[in-house]
Amino acid sequence: MKLAPSIYTADFARLGEQIQAAERAGVDLIHLDVMDGRFVPSLTFGPAVCAAAKRSTGLACEAHLMIEAPERHLADFQRAGMSRLIVHAEGCPHLYSTLEAIHALGLGAGLALNPLTPLTVLEDALPYLELVLIMSVEPGFGGQPFIPGALARIARVRAMLDDIGSPAELEVDGGVNSSTIRAVRDAGATVVVVGSAVFSDKTSVADGVRALRAASA
Ligand code: DX5
Ligand code: ZN
């Protein structure tokens, strides 16, 4: 299973250093949480910080766009060097066009679903997706507890992907730590986003990554 640290809880004064520590610890990609203060209550950063993060690492970076009307900003995130753009089903009335616009930029497209958003949208959207992101917290803040009901949703999406032989990644975001990572893996996730379990003042990045690998081995 791939580890995708989210820089949301990193020390922004040492962003490059922290990303490089994660890279040295063997993580698989970097997850960038873009929030606009409207789609979610918090404000984080935009394409300029994404570009700076990408410049600091050889790893692929993906942007999780928790913003209204993400279709207005897709090209900015492509120029920032992102490999994959993840948009929210709840924020995209014209989802087909948005996913096609991401593909037209040469990027992978991901679709994120909030904890109680019906999975039925995936029945039609799956052929257009390189990734499904199941939120296991309400988006907007790091360090929240994992919502247990997310496990059954991950398993249902796993079955939907397997049914049609889809190679899409199944990513899980929110509250993944040493206590929850194994159940997330067993439910069928292929990528986990980890924020406070890796970037926190309670542990070094290397120790955080080691603990997650040990807990999911
Ligand atoms: C939540 C974000 C997450 C979050 C993860 O809105 O999308 O990526 O920062 O942080 P933890 O792992 O601390 O829940
Ligand atoms: Zn995220």
Coordinates of N, CA, C and O in Angstrom, one line a residue, residues 17-190:
E17 N 12.4 20.8 3.5 CA 13.1 19.9 4.4 C 12.2 18.8 4.9 O 12.6 17.6 4.9
Q18 N 11.0 19.1 5.3 CA 10.1 18.1 5.8 C 9.7 17.1 4.7 O 9.6 15.9 4.9
I19 N 9.4 17.6 3.5 CA 9.1 16.8 2.3 C 10.3 15.8 2.0 O 10.1 14.7 1.7
Q20 N 11.5 16.4 2.1 CA 12.7 15.6 1.8 C 12.9 14.5 2.8 O 13.3 13.4 2.5
A21 N 12.5 14.8 4.1 CA 12.6 13.8 5.1 C 11.6 12.7 4.8 O 12.0 11.5 5.0
A22 N 10.5 13.0 4.4 CA 9.5 12.0 4.0 C 10.0 11.2 2.8 O 9.8 9.9 2.8
E23 N 10.6 11.8 1.9 CA 11.1 11.1 0.7 C 12.2 10.1 1.1 O 12.2 9.0 0.7
R24 N 13.1 10.6 2.0 CA 14.2 9.7 2.5 C 13.6 8.5 3.3 O 14.2 7.4 3.3
A25 N 12.5 8.8 3.9 CA 11.9 7.7 4.7 C 11.1 6.7 3.9 O 10.6 5.7 4.3
G26 N 11.0 7.0 2.5 CA 10.5 6.0 1.6 C 9.0 6.1 1.3 O 8.4 5.1 0.9
V27 N 8.4 7.3 1.5 CA 7.0 7.4 1.1 C 6.9 7.4 -0.4 O 7.9 7.5 -1.1
D28 N 5.7 7.3 -0.9 CA 5.5 7.0 -2.3 C 5.1 8.2 -3.1 O 5.4 8.3 -4.3
L29 N 4.4 9.2 -2.5 CA 4.1 10.4 -3.2 C 3.7 11.5 -2.2 O 3.6 11.1 -1.0
I30 N 3.5 12.7 -2.6 CA 3.1 13.8 -1.7 C 1.7 14.3 -2.0 O 1.4 14.5 -3.2
H31 N 0.9 14.5 -0.9 CA -0.5 14.9 -1.1 C -0.7 16.3 -0.6 O -0.3 16.6 0.5
L32 N -1.2 17.2 -1.4 CA -1.3 18.6 -1.1 C -2.7 19.0 -1.0 O -3.5 19.0 -1.9
D33 N -3.1 19.5 0.3 CA -4.5 19.8 0.6 C -4.8 21.3 0.3 O -4.4 22.1 1.2
V34 N -5.5 21.5 -0.8 CA -5.8 22.9 -1.1 C -7.2 23.2 -0.6 O -8.1 22.5 -1.0
M35 N -7.3 24.2 0.2 CA -8.6 24.6 0.8 C -8.9 26.1 0.7 O -7.9 26.9 0.8
D36 N -10.1 26.4 0.4 CA -10.4 27.8 0.0 C -11.2 28.6 1.0 O -11.6 29.7 0.8
G37 N -11.6 28.0 2.2 CA -12.4 28.7 3.2 C -13.8 28.8 2.8 O -14.6 29.5 3.5
R38 N -14.2 28.2 1.7 CA -15.6 28.2 1.3 C -16.2 26.7 1.2 O -17.1 26.4 1.8
F39 N -15.5 25.9 0.3 CA -16.0 24.5 0.2 C -15.7 23.8 1.5 O -16.5 23.0 2.0
V40 N -14.6 24.2 2.2 CA -14.3 23.8 3.6 C -14.0 25.0 4.4 O -13.6 26.0 3.8
P41 N -14.1 25.0 5.7 CA -13.9 26.2 6.5 C -12.5 26.7 6.5 O -12.3 27.9 6.6
S42 N -11.5 25.8 6.3 CA -10.1 26.3 6.4 C -9.6 26.8 5.1 O -10.1 26.5 4.0
L43 N -8.6 27.6 5.2 CA -7.8 28.2 4.1 C -6.4 27.6 4.2 O -5.8 27.7 5.3
T44 N -5.9 27.0 3.1 CA -4.5 26.6 3.2 C -3.6 27.3 2.2 O -3.1 28.4 2.5
F45 N -3.5 26.8 1.0 CA -2.5 27.3 0.0 C -3.0 27.0 -1.4 O -3.9 26.2 -1.5
G46 N -2.4 27.6 -2.3 CA -2.7 27.4 -3.7 C -1.6 26.9 -4.6 O -0.6 26.3 -4.0
P47 N -1.6 27.2 -5.9 CA -0.6 26.6 -6.8 C 0.8 27.0 -6.5 O 1.7 26.2 -6.7
A48 N 1.1 28.2 -5.9 CA 2.5 28.6 -5.7 C 3.1 27.7 -4.7 O 4.3 27.3 -4.9
V49 N 2.4 27.4 -3.6 CA 3.0 26.5 -2.6 C 3.1 25.1 -3.2 O 4.1 24.4 -2.9
C50 N 2.1 24.7 -4.0 CA 2.2 23.3 -4.6 C 3.5 23.3 -5.5 O 4.2 22.3 -5.5
A51 N 3.7 24.3 -6.2 CA 4.9 24.4 -7.1 C 6.2 24.3 -6.3 O 7.2 23.6 -6.6
A52 N 6.2 25.0 -5.1 CA 7.4 25.0 -4.3 C 7.6 23.6 -3.7 O 8.7 23.1 -3.6
A53 N 6.5 22.9 -3.3 CA 6.6 21.6 -2.8 C 7.2 20.7 -3.8 O 8.1 19.8 -3.6
K54 N 6.7 20.8 -5.0 CA 7.1 19.9 -6.1 C 8.6 20.1 -6.4 O 9.3 19.2 -6.7
R55 N 9.0 21.4 -6.4 CA 10.5 21.7 -6.7 C 11.4 21.0 -5.6 O 12.6 20.8 -5.9
S56 N 10.9 20.7 -4.4 CA 11.7 20.2 -3.4 C 11.9 18.7 -3.5 O 12.6 18.1 -2.7
T57 N 11.2 18.0 -4.4 CA 11.2 16.5 -4.3 C 11.1 15.9 -5.7 O 10.6 16.5 -6.7
G58 N 11.7 14.7 -5.8 CA 11.5 13.9 -7.1 C 10.3 13.1 -7.1 O 9.9 12.5 -8.1
L59 N 9.5 13.1 -6.0 CA 8.3 12.3 -5.9 C 7.2 13.0 -6.6 O 7.2 14.2 -6.8
A60 N 6.2 12.2 -7.1 CA 5.0 12.7 -7.7 C 4.2 13.4 -6.6 O 4.2 13.0 -5.4
C61 N 3.5 14.5 -7.0 CA 2.6 15.2 -6.1 C 1.2 15.2 -6.7 O 1.0 15.4 -7.9
E62 N 0.3 15.1 -5.8 CA -1.1 15.2 -6.2 C -1.8 16.3 -5.3 O -1.5 16.5 -4.2
A63 N -2.7 17.1 -6.0 CA -3.4 18.1 -5.3 C -4.9 17.7 -5.0 O -5.6 17.3 -5.9
H64 N -5.3 17.8 -3.8 CA -6.6 17.5 -3.3 C -7.4 18.8 -3.2 O -7.1 19.6 -2.3
L65 N -8.2 19.1 -4.2 CA -8.8 20.4 -4.3 C -10.1 20.5 -3.6 O -11.2 20.1 -4.1
M66 N -10.0 21.0 -2.4 CA -11.2 21.3 -1.5 C -11.6 22.7 -1.7 O -11.5 23.5 -0.8
I67 N -12.1 23.0 -3.0 CA -12.4 24.4 -3.3 C -13.6 24.4 -4.2 O -13.9 23.4 -4.9
E68 N -14.3 25.5 -4.2 CA -15.5 25.7 -5.0 C -15.0 25.9 -6.5 O -13.9 26.5 -6.7
A69 N -15.7 25.5 -7.4 CA -15.4 25.6 -8.8 C -14.0 25.3 -9.2 O -13.3 26.1 -9.8
P70 N -13.5 24.1 -8.9 CA -12.1 23.8 -9.1 C -11.8 23.8 -10.6 O -10.6 24.1 -10.9
E71 N -12.8 23.8 -11.5 CA -12.5 23.8 -12.9 C -11.8 25.1 -13.3 O -11.1 25.2 -14.4
R72 N -12.0 26.1 -12.5 CA -11.4 27.4 -12.9 C -9.8 27.4 -12.7 O -9.1 28.4 -13.1
H73 N -9.3 26.5 -11.9 CA -7.9 26.5 -11.5 C -7.1 25.3 -12.0 O -5.9 25.2 -11.6
L74 N -7.7 24.5 -12.8 CA -6.9 23.2 -13.1 C -5.6 23.5 -13.8 O -4.6 22.9 -13.4
A75 N -5.6 24.4 -14.7 CA -4.3 24.6 -15.4 C -3.2 25.2 -14.5 O -2.0 24.9 -14.7
D76 N -3.6 26.0 -13.5 CA -2.6 26.5 -12.6 C -1.9 25.3 -11.8 O -0.7 25.4 -11.5
F77 N -2.7 24.3 -11.5 CA -2.1 23.2 -10.7 C -1.3 22.3 -11.6 O -0.3 21.7 -11.2
Q78 N -1.7 22.3 -12.9 CA -0.8 21.5 -13.9 C 0.5 22.2 -14.0 O 1.6 21.6 -13.9
R79 N 0.5 23.6 -14.1 CA 1.8 24.3 -14.2 C 2.6 24.2 -13.0 O 3.8 24.3 -13.0
A80 N 1.9 23.9 -11.9 CA 2.7 23.7 -10.6 C 3.3 22.4 -10.5 O 4.1 22.1 -9.5
G81 N 3.1 21.5 -11.5 CA 3.9 20.3 -11.6 C 3.1 19.1 -10.9 O 3.7 18.0 -10.7
M82 N 1.8 19.2 -10.7 CA 1.1 18.1 -10.1 C 0.9 17.0 -11.1 O 0.7 17.3 -12.3
S83 N 0.9 15.8 -10.7 CA 0.7 14.6 -11.5 C -0.8 14.2 -11.6 O -1.3 13.6 -12.6
R84 N -1.5 14.6 -10.5 CA -2.9 14.1 -10.4 C -3.7 15.2 -9.7 O -3.2 15.8 -8.7
L85 N -4.9 15.4 -10.1 CA -5.8 16.4 -9.5 C -7.0 15.7 -9.0 O -7.7 14.9 -9.7
I86 N -7.4 15.9 -7.7 CA -8.5 15.2 -7.1 C -9.6 16.3 -6.8 O -9.3 17.3 -6.1
V87 N -10.8 16.1 -7.4 CA -11.9 17.1 -7.2 C -13.0 16.3 -6.4 O -13.0 15.1 -6.3
H88 N -13.8 17.1 -5.7 CA -14.9 16.6 -4.9 C -16.2 16.4 -5.7 O -16.6 17.4 -6.4
A89 N -16.9 15.3 -5.6 CA -18.1 15.1 -6.3 C -19.1 16.2 -5.8 O -19.9 16.7 -6.6
E90 N -19.1 16.6 -4.5 CA -20.0 17.5 -4.0 C -19.8 18.9 -4.6 O -20.7 19.8 -4.5
G91 N -18.6 19.2 -5.1 CA -18.3 20.5 -5.6 C -18.3 20.7 -7.1 O -17.9 21.7 -7.6
C92 N -18.7 19.6 -7.8 CA -18.6 19.6 -9.3 C -19.9 19.3 -10.0 O -20.2 18.1 -10.3
P93 N -20.8 20.3 -10.3 CA -22.0 19.9 -10.9 C -21.8 19.4 -12.4 O -22.6 18.6 -12.8
H94 N -20.7 19.8 -13.0 CA -20.4 19.4 -14.4 C -19.2 18.4 -14.3 O -18.2 18.7 -14.9
L95 N -19.4 17.3 -13.6 CA -18.3 16.5 -13.3 C -17.6 15.9 -14.6 O -16.4 15.8 -14.7
Y96 N -18.4 15.5 -15.6 CA -17.8 14.9 -16.8 C -16.8 15.9 -17.4 O -15.7 15.6 -17.7
S97 N -17.3 17.2 -17.6 CA -16.4 18.2 -18.2 C -15.2 18.4 -17.3 O -14.1 18.6 -17.9
T98 N -15.3 18.4 -16.0 CA -14.2 18.7 -15.1 C -13.1 17.6 -15.3 O -11.9 17.8 -15.4
L99 N -13.6 16.3 -15.3 CA -12.7 15.2 -15.4 C -12.0 15.2 -16.8 O -10.8 14.9 -16.9
E100 N -12.8 15.5 -17.8 CA -12.2 15.6 -19.1 C -11.1 16.7 -19.2 O -10.1 16.6 -19.9
A101 N -11.4 17.8 -18.6 CA -10.5 18.9 -18.6 C -9.2 18.5 -17.9 O -8.1 18.9 -18.3
I102 N -9.3 17.8 -16.8 CA -8.0 17.3 -16.1 C -7.3 16.4 -17.1 O -6.0 16.5 -17.2
H103 N -8.0 15.5 -17.8 CA -7.3 14.6 -18.7 C -6.7 15.4 -19.9 O -5.6 15.0 -20.3
A104 N -7.4 16.4 -20.3 CA -6.8 17.2 -21.5 C -5.5 17.9 -21.1 O -4.7 18.2 -21.9
L105 N -5.3 18.1 -19.8 CA -4.0 18.7 -19.3 C -3.0 17.6 -19.2 O -1.8 17.9 -18.8
G106 N -3.3 16.4 -19.4 CA -2.3 15.3 -19.4 C -2.1 14.8 -17.9 O -1.2 14.1 -17.6
L107 N -3.1 15.0 -17.1 CA -3.0 14.6 -15.7 C -4.0 13.5 -15.3 O -5.0 13.3 -16.0
G108 N -3.7 12.8 -14.3 CA -4.6 11.8 -13.7 C -5.7 12.5 -13.0 O -5.5 13.5 -12.4
A109 N -6.9 11.9 -13.0 CA -8.1 12.5 -12.4 C -8.6 11.6 -11.2 O -8.7 10.4 -11.3
G110 N -8.8 12.3 -10.1 CA -9.3 11.6 -8.9 C -10.6 12.2 -8.5 O -10.8 13.4 -8.7
L111 N -11.5 11.4 -7.9 CA -12.8 11.9 -7.4 C -12.9 11.6 -6.0 O -12.8 10.4 -5.5
A112 N -13.1 12.6 -5.1 CA -13.2 12.5 -3.7 C -14.7 12.5 -3.3 O -15.5 13.3 -3.8
L113 N -15.0 11.7 -2.3 CA -16.4 11.6 -1.8 C -16.3 11.8 -0.2 O -15.6 11.1 0.5
N114 N -17.1 12.8 0.2 CA -17.2 13.1 1.7 C -17.9 11.8 2.4 O -18.5 11.0 1.7
P115 N -17.8 11.8 3.7 CA -18.1 10.6 4.4 C -19.5 10.0 4.2 O -19.7 8.8 4.2
L116 N -20.5 10.9 3.9 CA -21.9 10.4 3.7 C -22.4 10.6 2.2 O -23.6 10.5 2.0
T117 N -21.5 11.0 1.3 CA -21.9 11.1 -0.1 C -22.2 9.7 -0.7 O -21.3 8.8 -0.6
P118 N -23.3 9.5 -1.3 CA -23.6 8.2 -1.8 C -22.6 7.7 -2.8 O -22.1 8.5 -3.6
L119 N -22.3 6.4 -2.8 CA -21.3 5.9 -3.7 C -21.8 5.7 -5.1 O -21.0 5.5 -6.0
T120 N -23.1 5.9 -5.3 CA -23.7 5.6 -6.6 C -23.1 6.5 -7.7 O -23.1 6.0 -8.9
V121 N -22.6 7.7 -7.4 CA -22.0 8.5 -8.5 C -20.8 7.7 -9.2 O -20.6 7.9 -10.4
L122 N -20.2 6.8 -8.4 CA -19.1 6.1 -9.0 C -19.5 5.1 -10.1 O -18.7 4.8 -11.0
E123 N -20.8 4.6 -10.0 CA -21.2 3.7 -11.1 C -21.0 4.3 -12.5 O -20.6 3.6 -13.4
D124 N -21.3 5.6 -12.6 CA -21.1 6.3 -13.9 C -19.7 6.9 -14.1 O -19.2 7.0 -15.2
A125 N -19.1 7.3 -13.0 CA -17.8 8.1 -13.1 C -16.6 7.2 -13.2 O -15.6 7.6 -13.8
L126 N -16.7 5.9 -12.7 CA -15.4 5.1 -12.7 C -14.6 5.0 -14.0 O -13.4 5.1 -13.9
P127 N -15.3 4.9 -15.1 CA -14.5 4.8 -16.3 C -13.6 6.1 -16.6 O -12.7 6.0 -17.4
Y128 N -13.9 7.2 -15.9 CA -13.1 8.4 -16.2 C -12.1 8.7 -15.1 O -11.6 9.8 -15.0
L129 N -11.9 7.7 -14.2 CA -11.1 8.0 -13.0 C -9.8 7.2 -12.9 O -9.9 6.0 -13.2
E130 N -8.7 7.8 -12.5 CA -7.5 7.1 -12.2 C -7.5 6.8 -10.7 O -6.6 6.0 -10.2
L131 N -8.3 7.5 -9.9 CA -8.3 7.3 -8.5 C -9.7 7.7 -7.9 O -10.3 8.6 -8.3
V132 N -10.1 6.9 -6.9 CA -11.2 7.3 -6.0 C -10.7 7.6 -4.6 O -9.9 6.8 -4.1
L133 N -11.1 8.7 -4.1 CA -10.7 9.1 -2.7 C -11.9 9.0 -1.8 O -12.8 9.8 -1.9
I134 N -11.8 8.1 -0.8 CA -12.8 8.0 0.2 C -12.4 8.8 1.4 O -11.4 8.5 2.0
M135 N -13.2 9.8 1.7 CA -12.8 10.6 2.9 C -13.3 9.9 4.2 O -14.5 9.4 4.3
S136 N -12.4 9.7 5.1 CA -12.7 9.1 6.4 C -12.9 10.1 7.5 O -12.9 9.7 8.7
V137 N -12.9 11.4 7.2 CA -13.3 12.5 8.1 C -14.0 13.5 7.2 O -13.8 13.4 6.0
E138 N -14.7 14.4 7.8 CA -15.2 15.5 7.0 C -14.0 16.4 6.6 O -13.1 16.6 7.5
P139 N -13.8 16.7 5.4 CA -12.6 17.4 5.0 C -12.5 18.8 5.6 O -13.6 19.4 6.0
G140 N -11.3 19.3 5.8 CA -11.2 20.7 6.4 C -10.1 20.8 7.4 O -9.6 21.9 7.6
F141 N -9.8 19.7 8.2 CA -8.9 19.8 9.3 C -8.1 18.5 9.4 O -8.6 17.4 9.1
G142 N -6.8 18.6 9.8 CA -6.0 17.5 10.1 C -6.3 17.0 11.5 O -6.9 17.7 12.3
G143 N -5.8 15.8 11.8 CA -5.9 15.4 13.2 C -7.2 14.9 13.7 O -7.4 14.8 14.9
Q144 N -8.2 14.7 12.9 CA -9.5 14.3 13.3 C -9.6 12.8 13.4 O -8.8 12.1 12.7
P145 N -10.5 12.2 14.3 CA -10.6 10.8 14.4 C -11.2 10.1 13.2 O -12.1 10.7 12.6
F146 N -10.7 9.0 12.8 CA -11.2 8.1 11.7 C -12.7 7.8 11.9 O -13.1 7.3 13.0
I147 N -13.6 8.0 10.9 CA -15.0 7.6 11.1 C -15.1 6.1 10.7 O -14.8 5.7 9.6
P148 N -15.5 5.3 11.7 CA -15.4 3.8 11.5 C -16.3 3.4 10.3 O -15.9 2.4 9.6
G149 N -17.4 4.1 10.0 CA -18.2 3.7 8.9 C -17.5 3.8 7.5 O -18.0 3.2 6.5
A150 N -16.4 4.4 7.5 CA -15.6 4.5 6.2 C -15.1 3.2 5.8 O -15.0 2.9 4.6
L151 N -14.9 2.3 6.7 CA -14.3 0.9 6.3 C -15.3 0.2 5.4 O -14.8 -0.4 4.4
A152 N -16.5 0.2 5.7 CA -17.5 -0.5 4.8 C -17.6 0.2 3.5 O -17.7 -0.5 2.4
R153 N -17.4 1.5 3.4 CA -17.5 2.2 2.2 C -16.2 1.8 1.3 O -16.3 1.6 0.1
I154 N -15.1 1.7 2.0 CA -13.9 1.4 1.2 C -14.1 0.0 0.6 O -13.7 -0.3 -0.6
A155 N -14.6 -0.9 1.4 CA -14.8 -2.3 0.9 C -15.8 -2.3 -0.3 O -15.6 -3.1 -1.2
R156 N -16.8 -1.5 -0.2 CA -17.8 -1.4 -1.3 C -17.2 -0.9 -2.6 O -17.4 -1.4 -3.7
V157 N -16.3 0.1 -2.4 CA -15.7 0.7 -3.6 C -14.7 -0.3 -4.2 O -14.5 -0.5 -5.4
R158 N -14.0 -1.0 -3.3 CA -13.1 -2.1 -3.7 C -13.8 -3.1 -4.6 O -13.3 -3.5 -5.7
A159 N -15.0 -3.5 -4.2 CA -15.8 -4.5 -4.9 C -16.2 -3.9 -6.3 O -16.2 -4.6 -7.3
M160 N -16.6 -2.6 -6.3 CA -17.0 -2.0 -7.5 C -15.9 -1.9 -8.5 O -16.0 -2.2 -9.7
L161 N -14.7 -1.6 -8.0 CA -13.5 -1.5 -8.9 C -13.2 -2.9 -9.4 O -12.9 -3.1 -10.6
D162 N -13.2 -3.9 -8.5 CA -12.9 -5.3 -9.0 C -13.9 -5.8 -10.0 O -13.5 -6.5 -10.9
D163 N -15.1 -5.5 -9.8 CA -16.2 -6.0 -10.7 C -15.9 -5.6 -12.1 O -16.2 -6.4 -13.0
I164 N -15.4 -4.4 -12.3 CA -15.2 -3.9 -13.7 C -13.8 -4.0 -14.1 O -13.4 -3.6 -15.1
G165 N -13.0 -4.6 -13.2 CA -11.5 -4.8 -13.5 C -10.8 -3.4 -13.6 O -9.9 -3.3 -14.4
S166 N -11.3 -2.4 -12.9 CA -10.7 -1.1 -12.9 C -9.3 -1.1 -12.2 O -9.2 -1.5 -11.1
P167 N -8.3 -0.5 -12.9 CA -7.0 -0.4 -12.3 C -6.9 0.9 -11.4 O -5.8 1.2 -10.9
A168 N -8.0 1.6 -11.2 CA -7.9 2.9 -10.5 C -7.4 2.7 -9.0 O -7.7 1.6 -8.4
E169 N -6.7 3.6 -8.5 CA -6.2 3.6 -7.1 C -7.4 3.9 -6.2 O -8.3 4.6 -6.6
L170 N -7.4 3.2 -5.1 CA -8.4 3.5 -4.0 C -7.7 4.1 -2.8 O -7.0 3.5 -2.1
E171 N -7.9 5.4 -2.7 CA -7.2 6.2 -1.7 C -8.1 6.6 -0.5 O -9.3 6.8 -0.7
V172 N -7.6 6.6 0.7 CA -8.3 6.9 1.9 C -7.7 8.1 2.6 O -6.4 8.1 2.7
D173 N -8.5 9.1 3.1 CA -7.9 10.3 3.6 C -8.6 10.7 4.9 O -9.8 10.9 4.9
G174 N -7.9 10.8 6.0 CA -8.4 11.3 7.2 C -8.3 10.3 8.4 O -8.9 9.3 8.3
G175 N -7.6 10.7 9.4 CA -7.5 9.9 10.6 C -6.8 8.5 10.4 O -7.0 7.6 11.2
V176 N -6.0 8.4 9.4 CA -5.2 7.2 9.2 C -3.9 7.3 10.0 O -3.1 8.3 9.9
N177 N -3.7 6.4 10.9 CA -2.5 6.4 11.8 C -2.2 4.9 12.1 O -2.8 4.0 11.5
S178 N -1.3 4.7 13.1 CA -0.9 3.3 13.3 C -2.0 2.4 13.8 O -2.0 1.2 13.7
S179 N -3.0 3.0 14.4 CA -4.2 2.2 14.9 C -5.2 1.9 13.8 O -5.9 0.9 14.0
T180 N -5.3 2.7 12.8 CA -6.3 2.5 11.8 C -5.8 1.9 10.5 O -6.6 1.4 9.7
I181 N -4.5 2.0 10.2 CA -4.0 1.8 8.9 C -4.2 0.3 8.4 O -4.5 0.1 7.3
R182 N -4.1 -0.6 9.3 CA -4.2 -2.0 8.9 C -5.7 -2.3 8.4 O -5.9 -3.0 7.4
A183 N -6.7 -1.8 9.2 CA -8.1 -2.0 8.8 C -8.3 -1.4 7.4 O -9.1 -1.9 6.6
V184 N -7.7 -0.2 7.2 CA -7.9 0.5 5.9 C -7.3 -0.4 4.8 O -7.9 -0.6 3.7
R185 N -6.1 -0.9 5.0 CA -5.5 -1.8 4.0 C -6.4 -3.0 3.8 O -6.6 -3.4 2.6
D186 N -6.8 -3.7 4.9 CA -7.6 -4.9 4.7 C -8.9 -4.6 4.0 O -9.5 -5.5 3.3
A187 N -9.4 -3.4 4.1 CA -10.7 -3.1 3.4 C -10.5 -2.9 1.9 O -11.4 -2.9 1.1
G188 N -9.2 -2.8 1.5 CA -8.9 -2.7 0.0 C -8.3 -1.5 -0.5 O -8.2 -1.3 -1.7
A189 N -7.9 -0.6 0.4 CA -7.2 0.7 -0.1 C -5.9 0.4 -0.7 O -5.2 -0.6 -0.3
T190 N -5.5 1.2 -1.7 CA -4.2 1.0 -2.3 C -3.2 2.2 -2.0 O -2.0 2.1 -2.2

